[in-house]
């Protein structure tokens, strides 16, 4: 599962970069061709290559349709971007890696994360899976490499498994300032030696 995730991320990064340079390559054929090429070089098991390629062939039209819709909102600008933010008290460092950050015509950021497995619903994101919400808060605090502070107007998981839909982060319900304050409070409490917590 880990290798499949790594391979699919590489496929999507190369596919998006190719299609930014040449819009005519934004096709299911180019996506499956890249998948075949990368699988040949990265996956030593013939059975896995056949199965994973078959999955991409089935989902490629929907993946491309989703990508076309995303391009109508903004243009891809950054890939596999490392982020680092410090909570001064108690000196906790939060790190992240954004799969992709697009920038729209107004200079706003849109953050995407590729998922080959199950994606967290908006309610789950509000409760415990804060990945996208925290990345949005980090982007607005200039925590990502080579990215000035940006207002984040959208963040979403992009499904690349059996589900090729998008699941958006509930930014309207959980503004980044609220998310950051909540997370900062949580970390401060966790580092209090009198505060018990359940590992998860």
Short mmCIF file of C-alpha atoms in Angstrom, two decimals:
data_model
loop_
_atom_site.label_atom_id
_atom_site.label_comp_id
_atom_site.label_asym_id
_atom_site.label_seq_id
_atom_site.Cartn_x
_atom_site.Cartn_y
_atom_site.Cartn_z
CA UNK A 1 0.00 0.00 0.00
CA UNK A 2 2.86 2.38 0.83
CA UNK A 3 4.60 1.74 -2.48
CA UNK A 4 1.37 2.18 -4.42
CA UNK A 5 0.84 5.53 -2.73
CA UNK A 6 4.38 6.65 -3.58
CA UNK A 7 4.02 5.56 -7.21
CA UNK A 8 0.66 7.26 -7.68
CA UNK A 9 1.99 10.49 -6.17
CA UNK A 10 4.90 10.42 -8.64
CA UNK A 11 2.53 9.74 -11.52
CA UNK A 12 0.31 12.69 -10.60
CA UNK A 13 3.21 15.08 -10.06
CA UNK A 14 4.68 14.28 -13.47
CA UNK A 15 1.26 14.32 -15.12
CA UNK A 16 0.38 17.74 -13.71
CA UNK A 17 3.77 19.21 -14.62
CA UNK A 18 3.52 17.81 -18.16
CA UNK A 19 0.05 19.21 -18.65
CA UNK A 20 1.04 22.64 -17.34
CA UNK A 21 3.70 22.77 -20.06
CA UNK A 22 1.45 21.27 -22.74
CA UNK A 23 -2.31 21.47 -22.22
CA UNK A 24 -2.92 18.98 -25.03
CA UNK A 25 -1.43 16.23 -22.84
CA UNK A 26 -4.28 16.55 -20.33
CA UNK A 27 -5.77 13.24 -21.47
CA UNK A 28 -6.47 9.79 -20.03
CA UNK A 29 -4.02 8.31 -22.54
CA UNK A 30 -1.13 10.41 -21.28
CA UNK A 31 -2.00 9.62 -17.67
CA UNK A 32 -2.07 5.86 -18.25
CA UNK A 33 1.09 6.04 -20.35
CA UNK A 34 2.94 7.76 -17.52
CA UNK A 35 1.57 5.21 -15.08
CA UNK A 36 2.85 2.34 -17.19
CA UNK A 37 6.30 3.96 -17.48
CA UNK A 38 6.67 4.69 -13.77
CA UNK A 39 5.38 1.28 -12.72
CA UNK A 40 7.95 -0.39 -14.98
CA UNK A 41 10.78 1.42 -13.24
CA UNK A 42 9.54 1.36 -9.65
CA UNK A 43 7.54 -1.81 -9.03
CA UNK A 44 9.36 -5.18 -9.29
CA UNK A 45 6.25 -7.39 -9.16
CA UNK A 46 4.48 -8.07 -12.46
CA UNK A 47 1.17 -8.84 -10.76
CA UNK A 48 1.19 -5.52 -8.89
CA UNK A 49 2.07 -3.60 -12.05
CA UNK A 50 -0.84 -5.20 -13.92
CA UNK A 51 -3.36 -4.57 -11.15
CA UNK A 52 -2.29 -1.00 -10.44
CA UNK A 53 -2.23 -0.10 -14.12
CA UNK A 54 -5.70 -1.58 -14.57
CA UNK A 55 -6.99 0.59 -11.73
CA UNK A 56 -5.55 3.71 -13.33
CA UNK A 57 -6.97 2.83 -16.74
CA UNK A 58 -10.43 2.52 -15.16
CA UNK A 59 -10.20 5.77 -13.21
CA UNK A 60 -8.21 7.90 -15.70
CA UNK A 61 -11.22 9.58 -17.40
CA UNK A 62 -12.59 10.70 -14.01
CA UNK A 63 -9.17 11.79 -12.77
CA UNK A 64 -8.66 13.91 -15.90
CA UNK A 65 -12.16 15.42 -15.65
CA UNK A 66 -11.40 16.40 -12.05
CA UNK A 67 -8.08 17.92 -13.10
CA UNK A 68 -9.75 19.99 -15.81
CA UNK A 69 -12.18 21.35 -13.21
CA UNK A 70 -9.28 22.23 -10.88
CA UNK A 71 -7.47 24.08 -13.67
CA UNK A 72 -10.53 26.27 -14.12
CA UNK A 73 -10.04 27.44 -10.54
CA UNK A 74 -6.27 27.95 -10.39
CA UNK A 75 -2.92 26.88 -11.81
CA UNK A 76 -0.53 24.39 -10.18
CA UNK A 77 2.46 26.24 -8.76
CA UNK A 78 4.20 24.14 -6.09
CA UNK A 79 4.70 20.40 -5.63
CA UNK A 80 5.76 18.34 -2.60
CA UNK A 81 6.28 21.55 -0.63
CA UNK A 82 7.86 21.26 2.81
CA UNK A 83 6.38 23.34 5.60
CA UNK A 84 7.53 24.23 9.10
CA UNK A 85 5.73 26.31 11.71
CA UNK A 86 6.69 27.03 15.30
CA UNK A 87 4.31 27.45 18.19
CA UNK A 88 6.39 29.72 20.40
CA UNK A 89 4.94 28.46 23.62
CA UNK A 90 6.00 25.76 24.34
CA UNK A 91 8.41 25.81 21.37
CA UNK A 92 6.68 23.05 19.44
CA UNK A 93 7.56 22.62 15.73
CA UNK A 94 4.86 21.45 13.32
CA UNK A 95 6.11 20.07 9.99
CA UNK A 96 4.15 19.14 6.89
CA UNK A 97 4.51 18.35 3.22
CA UNK A 98 1.83 19.60 0.84
CA UNK A 99 1.41 17.41 -2.24
CA UNK A 100 0.40 20.40 -4.31
CA UNK A 101 -0.45 24.09 -3.96
CA UNK A 102 -2.22 25.93 -6.77
CA UNK A 103 -2.45 29.72 -7.05
CA UNK A 104 -5.51 31.45 -8.49
CA UNK A 105 -5.74 34.69 -10.47
CA UNK A 106 -6.08 36.72 -7.25
CA UNK A 107 -3.01 35.16 -5.63
CA UNK A 108 -4.98 32.90 -3.30
CA UNK A 109 -3.82 29.38 -2.50
CA UNK A 110 -5.60 26.07 -3.09
CA UNK A 111 -4.09 23.05 -1.33
CA UNK A 112 -4.51 19.48 -2.58
CA UNK A 113 -3.52 16.14 -1.11
CA UNK A 114 -3.60 12.93 -3.18
CA UNK A 115 -5.17 9.90 -1.50
CA UNK A 116 -5.08 6.32 -2.76
CA UNK A 117 -6.93 5.08 0.32
CA UNK A 118 -9.95 6.25 2.26
CA UNK A 119 -10.47 9.99 2.65
CA UNK A 120 -11.67 11.67 5.82
CA UNK A 121 -15.10 13.28 5.64
CA UNK A 122 -15.52 16.96 6.57
CA UNK A 123 -16.90 15.92 9.98
CA UNK A 124 -13.90 13.67 10.61
CA UNK A 125 -11.60 16.52 9.62
CA UNK A 126 -13.28 18.80 12.13
CA UNK A 127 -12.90 16.19 14.86
CA UNK A 128 -9.46 14.62 14.46
CA UNK A 129 -7.97 14.59 10.94
CA UNK A 130 -6.68 18.16 10.81
CA UNK A 131 -4.14 17.60 8.03
CA UNK A 132 -5.65 19.94 5.43
CA UNK A 133 -6.91 22.45 7.96
CA UNK A 134 -3.47 22.73 9.55
CA UNK A 135 -1.78 23.00 6.15
CA UNK A 136 -4.14 25.87 5.29
CA UNK A 137 -3.25 27.58 8.58
CA UNK A 138 0.45 27.06 7.83
CA UNK A 139 0.12 28.54 4.33
CA UNK A 140 -1.47 31.66 5.76
CA UNK A 141 1.48 31.96 8.16
CA UNK A 142 4.15 31.69 5.44
CA UNK A 143 5.24 28.29 6.75
CA UNK A 144 5.81 26.63 3.35
CA UNK A 145 9.11 26.88 1.47
CA UNK A 146 9.23 29.60 -1.21
CA UNK A 147 5.61 30.57 -0.61
CA UNK A 148 4.64 33.99 0.72
CA UNK A 149 1.68 34.18 3.10
CA UNK A 150 -1.41 33.29 1.10
CA UNK A 151 -5.10 33.35 1.82
CA UNK A 152 -6.29 29.76 1.36
CA UNK A 153 -9.64 29.61 -0.43
CA UNK A 154 -9.79 25.85 -0.85
CA UNK A 155 -8.22 22.65 0.44
CA UNK A 156 -9.23 19.17 -0.64
CA UNK A 157 -8.29 15.52 -0.79
CA UNK A 158 -8.14 14.15 -4.34
CA UNK A 159 -9.16 10.51 -4.52
CA UNK A 160 -6.95 8.30 -6.66
CA UNK A 161 -8.20 4.91 -5.53
CA UNK A 162 -11.61 3.36 -6.02
CA UNK A 163 -13.05 6.78 -5.20
CA UNK A 164 -11.88 9.53 -7.57
CA UNK A 165 -13.97 12.31 -6.11
CA UNK A 166 -12.74 15.21 -4.01
CA UNK A 167 -13.41 15.74 -0.33
CA UNK A 168 -13.07 19.36 0.72
CA UNK A 169 -11.74 20.61 4.01
CA UNK A 170 -14.42 22.47 6.00
CA UNK A 171 -12.65 25.84 5.86
CA UNK A 172 -15.92 27.75 6.19
CA UNK A 173 -16.77 25.95 9.43
CA UNK A 174 -13.20 25.88 10.75
CA UNK A 175 -11.35 29.11 9.80
CA UNK A 176 -7.58 28.86 9.93
CA UNK A 177 -7.27 31.18 12.95
CA UNK A 178 -9.62 28.94 14.90
CA UNK A 179 -7.75 25.80 13.81
CA UNK A 180 -4.39 27.28 14.79
CA UNK A 181 -5.61 28.48 18.19
CA UNK A 182 -7.20 25.09 18.88
CA UNK A 183 -4.08 23.19 17.89
CA UNK A 184 -1.80 25.50 19.90
CA UNK A 185 -3.96 24.96 22.99
CA UNK A 186 -3.93 21.20 22.44
CA UNK A 187 -0.13 21.06 22.24
CA UNK A 188 0.26 23.21 25.34
CA UNK A 189 -2.01 20.87 27.25
CA UNK A 190 -0.28 17.74 25.99
CA UNK A 191 3.09 19.04 27.19
CA UNK A 192 1.73 19.64 30.68
CA UNK A 193 3.00 16.69 32.75
CA UNK A 194 -0.27 16.61 34.69
CA UNK A 195 -2.41 16.23 31.54
CA UNK A 196 -3.16 12.62 30.53
CA UNK A 197 -4.04 11.77 26.95
CA UNK A 198 -4.80 8.74 24.85
CA UNK A 199 -2.23 7.91 22.19
CA UNK A 200 -3.76 7.61 18.72
#
